[in-house]
Amino acid sequence: MRIDILTALPSLLESYFNDSILLRARKKGLAEVHLHDLRDWSTDRHRRIDDYAFGGGAGMVLMVEPVHRAIAQLRAERRYDEVIYMSPDGELLDQPMANRLSAHSDLIILAGHYKGVDERIREHLITREISIGDYVLSGGELPAAVLSDALIRLIPGVLNDETSALSDSFQDGLLAPPVYTRPSEYNGWQVPEVLQSGHAARIAEWRQQQSIERTRRRRPGLLEGP
Ligand code: SAM
C-alpha cells in the first residue's frame, strides 16, 4: 500500500511515520507513506497556500490551485484508488471502513487546515471524505495519521502476529476481552485463573464471554448490529 499525504505541516507527521509499526511496515516493503508539503505546489513567491474567504468571515481557506496541482502531479505518476479529504463532516471512520480501505493499494489523503478547503477541491478533486469523530481539530494531520495507522496495521505481515488485528475490538462487532501479563499476582491483584490454565478451549470461551459482557456494558449499540 502507498499513501501520499498532502499537508501544510508535514513536519507534524514525520516522527509518527518513522517509528514503531509504521516504520516496520515500511522496512518490510508492505507500506509506504509519502508526506508532501502543499507549499511545494504554490505558485506564490511567498509559498502561500491559503487566502481570505469570499464573503468575509473569520479564518483562512486552503486554496484550490496548489491542491489541484499536487493531486494532478501525483495522479500523472500512478493510479490512485481514492483521493480522501479528512473532514469533520465526512463519513465516520469505523473498523469495517478501515478493513475495506486497507485492501486498496494507492491512496491520496488531503489534510485540511485553517477554516477548511475551497469547496471546489471537494467538488472536483476528492473522491471520498472521512471524519475521525464528531469534534473539530485544528488540522487534518492527526486525522490523516489516524486513518493511515488504522489501514496499515491491517495489511498482512505488518503486525508480528497476523491474528492480532483480527482479535481487536470491533472486528467481530464486539469489544476485545481484557488482557494480562506477568506477574500473575501483583499487590494482591490476581490474573484470572482460567488464563493460566493452559486450556485453550476454556480460555477461548472465557474471552468470548468477557467480550460480550464488556460490549453489553460499554457499547450496547454494537450488539444490535449495523
Ligand atoms: N470549519 C470546518 C468545519 O466546521 O467543519 C473545520 C475546519 S478544521 C479547523 C481544519 C481541518 O482539520 C479540516 O479541514 C480537516 O481536514 C481537519 N479536521 C478537523 N477535525 C476533523 C475530524 N473530526 N475528522 C477529520 N478531519 C478533521
Short mmCIF file of N, CA, C and O in Angstrom, two decimals, residues 101-178:
data_model
loop_
_atom_site.label_atom_id
_atom_site.label_comp_id
_atom_site.label_asym_id
_atom_site.label_seq_id
_atom_site.Cartn_x
_atom_site.Cartn_y
_atom_site.Cartn_z
N LEU A 101 -10.90 -0.23 3.18
CA LEU A 101 -9.88 0.66 2.59
C LEU A 101 -8.49 0.03 2.62
O LEU A 101 -7.65 0.34 1.78
N SER A 102 -8.24 -0.85 3.61
CA SER A 102 -6.89 -1.42 3.70
C SER A 102 -6.59 -2.35 2.53
O SER A 102 -5.44 -2.69 2.28
N ALA A 103 -7.63 -2.74 1.78
CA ALA A 103 -7.39 -3.59 0.61
C ALA A 103 -6.94 -2.77 -0.59
O ALA A 103 -6.52 -3.31 -1.60
N HIS A 104 -7.03 -1.45 -0.49
CA HIS A 104 -6.61 -0.59 -1.60
C HIS A 104 -5.09 -0.53 -1.66
O HIS A 104 -4.41 -0.76 -0.66
N SER A 105 -4.57 -0.17 -2.84
CA SER A 105 -3.11 -0.11 -2.92
C SER A 105 -2.57 1.32 -2.92
O SER A 105 -1.48 1.55 -2.41
N ASP A 106 -3.28 2.27 -3.49
CA ASP A 106 -2.74 3.63 -3.54
C ASP A 106 -3.79 4.65 -3.15
O ASP A 106 -4.87 4.70 -3.74
N LEU A 107 -3.45 5.45 -2.15
CA LEU A 107 -4.40 6.45 -1.66
C LEU A 107 -3.71 7.81 -1.54
O LEU A 107 -2.54 7.88 -1.15
N ILE A 108 -4.46 8.86 -1.85
CA ILE A 108 -4.02 10.21 -1.51
C ILE A 108 -4.89 10.67 -0.35
O ILE A 108 -6.11 10.44 -0.37
N ILE A 109 -4.28 11.27 0.67
CA ILE A 109 -5.06 11.84 1.77
C ILE A 109 -4.73 13.32 1.87
O ILE A 109 -3.55 13.69 2.02
N LEU A 110 -5.74 14.15 1.77
CA LEU A 110 -5.56 15.59 1.93
C LEU A 110 -5.92 15.98 3.36
O LEU A 110 -7.03 15.71 3.82
N ALA A 111 -4.95 16.59 4.04
CA ALA A 111 -5.20 17.13 5.39
C ALA A 111 -5.55 18.60 5.24
O ALA A 111 -4.74 19.39 4.74
N GLY A 112 -6.74 18.97 5.65
CA GLY A 112 -7.14 20.37 5.55
C GLY A 112 -6.52 21.19 6.67
O GLY A 112 -5.88 20.65 7.59
N HIS A 113 -6.71 22.47 6.59
CA HIS A 113 -6.18 23.35 7.63
C HIS A 113 -7.03 24.60 7.67
O HIS A 113 -7.90 24.79 6.85
N TYR A 114 -6.75 25.48 8.61
CA TYR A 114 -7.44 26.77 8.69
C TYR A 114 -8.95 26.54 8.84
O TYR A 114 -9.39 25.65 9.52
N LYS A 115 -9.73 27.36 8.12
CA LYS A 115 -11.19 27.27 8.20
C LYS A 115 -11.71 26.07 7.42
O LYS A 115 -12.85 25.64 7.57
N GLY A 116 -10.86 25.55 6.56
CA GLY A 116 -11.26 24.43 5.70
C GLY A 116 -10.64 24.61 4.33
O GLY A 116 -9.70 25.40 4.17
N VAL A 117 -11.15 23.88 3.34
CA VAL A 117 -10.58 23.97 2.00
C VAL A 117 -11.62 24.55 1.06
O VAL A 117 -12.82 24.39 1.27
N ASP A 118 -11.13 25.23 0.01
CA ASP A 118 -12.02 25.76 -1.02
C ASP A 118 -12.94 24.64 -1.49
O ASP A 118 -12.49 23.55 -1.84
N GLU A 119 -14.24 24.90 -1.48
CA GLU A 119 -15.23 23.86 -1.77
C GLU A 119 -15.00 23.20 -3.13
O GLU A 119 -15.35 22.03 -3.35
N ARG A 120 -14.38 23.92 -4.09
CA ARG A 120 -14.16 23.33 -5.42
C ARG A 120 -13.21 22.14 -5.35
O ARG A 120 -13.26 21.25 -6.20
N ILE A 121 -12.35 22.12 -4.34
CA ILE A 121 -11.47 20.95 -4.14
C ILE A 121 -12.35 19.74 -3.85
O ILE A 121 -12.19 18.66 -4.44
N ARG A 122 -13.32 19.93 -2.97
CA ARG A 122 -14.19 18.82 -2.58
C ARG A 122 -15.07 18.39 -3.74
O ARG A 122 -15.35 17.21 -3.93
N GLU A 123 -15.51 19.36 -4.53
CA GLU A 123 -16.43 19.04 -5.63
C GLU A 123 -15.73 18.33 -6.78
O GLU A 123 -16.30 17.45 -7.41
N HIS A 124 -14.49 18.71 -7.06
CA HIS A 124 -13.87 18.25 -8.31
C HIS A 124 -12.67 17.32 -8.14
O HIS A 124 -12.27 16.64 -9.08
N LEU A 125 -12.05 17.31 -6.96
CA LEU A 125 -10.79 16.57 -6.85
C LEU A 125 -10.86 15.41 -5.86
O LEU A 125 -10.04 14.50 -5.92
N ILE A 126 -11.79 15.47 -4.96
CA ILE A 126 -11.86 14.49 -3.87
C ILE A 126 -12.86 13.38 -4.22
O ILE A 126 -13.94 13.67 -4.76
N THR A 127 -12.50 12.13 -3.92
CA THR A 127 -13.43 11.04 -4.21
C THR A 127 -14.12 10.55 -2.94
O THR A 127 -15.12 9.84 -3.00
N ARG A 128 -13.58 10.92 -1.78
CA ARG A 128 -14.15 10.41 -0.54
C ARG A 128 -13.79 11.34 0.61
O ARG A 128 -12.67 11.85 0.66
N GLU A 129 -14.72 11.54 1.55
CA GLU A 129 -14.44 12.41 2.70
C GLU A 129 -14.66 11.61 3.96
O GLU A 129 -15.70 10.96 4.13
N ILE A 130 -13.68 11.65 4.86
CA ILE A 130 -13.73 10.81 6.05
C ILE A 130 -13.49 11.65 7.30
O ILE A 130 -12.57 12.48 7.34
N SER A 131 -14.30 11.39 8.31
CA SER A 131 -14.16 12.05 9.61
C SER A 131 -13.66 11.03 10.63
O SER A 131 -14.02 9.86 10.56
N ILE A 132 -12.86 11.49 11.60
CA ILE A 132 -12.46 10.55 12.66
C ILE A 132 -13.32 10.75 13.91
O ILE A 132 -13.09 10.11 14.93
N GLY A 133 -14.33 11.60 13.86
CA GLY A 133 -15.20 11.74 15.02
C GLY A 133 -15.89 13.09 15.02
O GLY A 133 -15.47 14.02 14.33
N ASP A 134 -16.94 13.19 15.82
CA ASP A 134 -17.74 14.41 15.85
C ASP A 134 -17.14 15.44 16.79
O ASP A 134 -17.69 15.74 17.86
N TYR A 135 -15.99 15.95 16.43
CA TYR A 135 -15.31 17.04 17.12
C TYR A 135 -14.39 17.67 16.09
O TYR A 135 -14.11 17.06 15.06
N VAL A 136 -13.94 18.88 16.35
CA VAL A 136 -13.12 19.58 15.35
C VAL A 136 -11.70 19.78 15.85
O VAL A 136 -11.49 20.34 16.93
N LEU A 137 -10.75 19.30 15.07
CA LEU A 137 -9.32 19.51 15.36
C LEU A 137 -8.84 20.68 14.52
O LEU A 137 -9.50 21.10 13.57
N SER A 138 -7.64 21.19 14.83
CA SER A 138 -7.17 22.36 14.08
C SER A 138 -6.66 22.03 12.69
O SER A 138 -6.59 22.91 11.84
N GLY A 139 -6.31 20.78 12.46
CA GLY A 139 -5.81 20.43 11.14
C GLY A 139 -6.08 18.97 10.84
O GLY A 139 -6.40 18.19 11.74
N GLY A 140 -5.90 18.59 9.57
CA GLY A 140 -6.19 17.22 9.16
C GLY A 140 -5.02 16.27 9.34
O GLY A 140 -5.10 15.10 8.94
N GLU A 141 -3.92 16.75 9.96
CA GLU A 141 -2.74 15.88 10.07
C GLU A 141 -3.01 14.69 11.00
O GLU A 141 -2.71 13.55 10.65
N LEU A 142 -3.54 14.97 12.19
CA LEU A 142 -3.83 13.86 13.10
C LEU A 142 -4.86 12.91 12.48
O LEU A 142 -4.67 11.69 12.49
N PRO A 143 -5.96 13.44 11.92
CA PRO A 143 -6.90 12.53 11.25
C PRO A 143 -6.23 11.70 10.14
O PRO A 143 -6.50 10.50 10.01
N ALA A 144 -5.33 12.30 9.36
CA ALA A 144 -4.66 11.54 8.29
C ALA A 144 -3.79 10.44 8.90
O ALA A 144 -3.72 9.31 8.38
N ALA A 145 -3.13 10.75 10.03
CA ALA A 145 -2.30 9.73 10.70
C ALA A 145 -3.17 8.63 11.28
O ALA A 145 -2.84 7.44 11.19
N VAL A 146 -4.30 9.01 11.85
CA VAL A 146 -5.22 8.01 12.42
C VAL A 146 -5.69 7.05 11.32
O VAL A 146 -5.64 5.83 11.47
N LEU A 147 -6.11 7.62 10.21
CA LEU A 147 -6.60 6.77 9.11
C LEU A 147 -5.48 5.87 8.58
O LEU A 147 -5.67 4.66 8.42
N SER A 148 -4.31 6.45 8.36
CA SER A 148 -3.19 5.65 7.81
C SER A 148 -2.83 4.51 8.75
O SER A 148 -2.63 3.37 8.32
N ASP A 149 -2.75 4.80 10.04
CA ASP A 149 -2.41 3.76 11.01
C ASP A 149 -3.47 2.65 11.01
O ASP A 149 -3.15 1.46 10.98
N ALA A 150 -4.75 3.07 11.00
CA ALA A 150 -5.84 2.07 11.03
C ALA A 150 -5.76 1.15 9.83
O ALA A 150 -6.09 -0.04 9.93
N LEU A 151 -5.31 1.67 8.68
CA LEU A 151 -5.24 0.84 7.47
C LEU A 151 -3.98 -0.01 7.44
O LEU A 151 -4.02 -1.21 7.15
N ILE A 152 -2.85 0.60 7.76
CA ILE A 152 -1.57 -0.09 7.58
C ILE A 152 -1.45 -1.28 8.53
O ILE A 152 -0.94 -2.33 8.15
N ARG A 153 -1.95 -1.15 9.76
CA ARG A 153 -1.80 -2.27 10.71
C ARG A 153 -2.61 -3.49 10.29
O ARG A 153 -2.39 -4.58 10.80
N LEU A 154 -3.55 -3.30 9.34
CA LEU A 154 -4.35 -4.43 8.87
C LEU A 154 -3.69 -5.19 7.73
O LEU A 154 -4.14 -6.27 7.35
N ILE A 155 -2.66 -4.62 7.14
CA ILE A 155 -2.01 -5.29 5.99
C ILE A 155 -1.32 -6.56 6.49
O ILE A 155 -0.54 -6.50 7.45
N PRO A 156 -1.61 -7.71 5.89
CA PRO A 156 -0.99 -8.95 6.34
C PRO A 156 0.53 -8.83 6.39
O PRO A 156 1.15 -8.36 5.43
N GLY A 157 1.12 -9.20 7.52
CA GLY A 157 2.57 -9.16 7.67
C GLY A 157 3.06 -7.96 8.44
O GLY A 157 4.21 -7.92 8.90
N VAL A 158 2.22 -6.94 8.60
CA VAL A 158 2.68 -5.73 9.31
C VAL A 158 2.80 -6.00 10.81
O VAL A 158 3.82 -5.69 11.43
N LEU A 159 1.77 -6.60 11.39
CA LEU A 159 1.87 -6.97 12.81
C LEU A 159 2.63 -8.29 12.91
O LEU A 159 2.50 -9.15 12.04
N ASN A 160 3.40 -8.46 13.98
CA ASN A 160 4.18 -9.69 14.12
C ASN A 160 3.27 -10.91 14.14
O ASN A 160 3.53 -11.90 13.50
N ASP A 161 2.18 -10.81 14.91
CA ASP A 161 1.23 -11.91 14.97
C ASP A 161 0.03 -11.53 14.10
O ASP A 161 -0.71 -10.62 14.40
N GLU A 162 -0.10 -12.23 12.98
CA GLU A 162 -1.11 -11.86 11.99
C GLU A 162 -2.53 -11.87 12.54
O GLU A 162 -3.41 -11.20 12.03
N THR A 163 -2.75 -12.69 13.59
CA THR A 163 -4.11 -12.79 14.10
C THR A 163 -4.44 -11.63 15.03
O THR A 163 -5.59 -11.43 15.38
N SER A 164 -3.42 -10.86 15.42
CA SER A 164 -3.63 -9.82 16.43
C SER A 164 -4.69 -8.81 16.00
O SER A 164 -5.60 -8.49 16.76
N ALA A 165 -4.58 -8.30 14.78
CA ALA A 165 -5.53 -7.28 14.33
C ALA A 165 -6.94 -7.83 14.28
O ALA A 165 -7.92 -7.12 14.50
N LEU A 166 -7.05 -9.13 14.00
CA LEU A 166 -8.38 -9.73 13.88
C LEU A 166 -9.06 -9.90 15.22
O LEU A 166 -10.28 -10.03 15.29
N SER A 167 -8.25 -9.94 16.31
CA SER A 167 -8.87 -10.12 17.63
C SER A 167 -9.06 -8.79 18.35
O SER A 167 -9.41 -8.75 19.52
N ASP A 168 -8.82 -7.68 17.65
CA ASP A 168 -9.03 -6.38 18.27
C ASP A 168 -10.52 -6.04 18.34
O ASP A 168 -11.33 -6.66 17.65
N SER A 169 -10.82 -5.01 19.14
CA SER A 169 -12.20 -4.55 19.25
C SER A 169 -12.76 -4.23 17.87
O SER A 169 -12.03 -3.81 16.97
N PHE A 170 -14.05 -4.41 17.72
CA PHE A 170 -14.86 -4.05 16.54
C PHE A 170 -14.73 -5.03 15.39
O PHE A 170 -15.56 -5.03 14.50
N GLN A 171 -13.68 -5.89 15.37
CA GLN A 171 -13.52 -6.76 14.21
C GLN A 171 -14.68 -7.72 14.06
O GLN A 171 -15.08 -8.03 12.96
N ASP A 172 -15.20 -8.23 15.21
CA ASP A 172 -16.35 -9.12 15.11
C ASP A 172 -17.59 -8.46 15.70
O ASP A 172 -18.51 -9.14 16.16
N GLY A 173 -17.59 -7.14 15.71
CA GLY A 173 -18.75 -6.42 16.26
C GLY A 173 -18.76 -6.39 17.78
O GLY A 173 -19.75 -5.97 18.38
N LEU A 174 -17.66 -6.83 18.40
CA LEU A 174 -17.58 -6.85 19.87
C LEU A 174 -16.34 -6.09 20.32
O LEU A 174 -15.38 -5.95 19.55
N LEU A 175 -16.34 -5.67 21.58
CA LEU A 175 -15.11 -5.11 22.15
C LEU A 175 -14.17 -6.26 22.53
O LEU A 175 -14.62 -7.38 22.80
N ALA A 176 -12.88 -5.96 22.55
CA ALA A 176 -11.90 -7.01 22.87
C ALA A 176 -11.98 -7.37 24.36
O ALA A 176 -12.33 -6.52 25.19
N PRO A 177 -11.66 -8.62 24.70
CA PRO A 177 -11.66 -9.02 26.11
C PRO A 177 -10.45 -8.44 26.82
O PRO A 177 -9.50 -7.98 26.19
N PRO A 178 -10.43 -8.47 28.19
CA PRO A 178 -9.26 -7.97 28.92
C PRO A 178 -8.03 -8.83 28.66
O PRO A 178 -8.16 -10.01 28.35
#
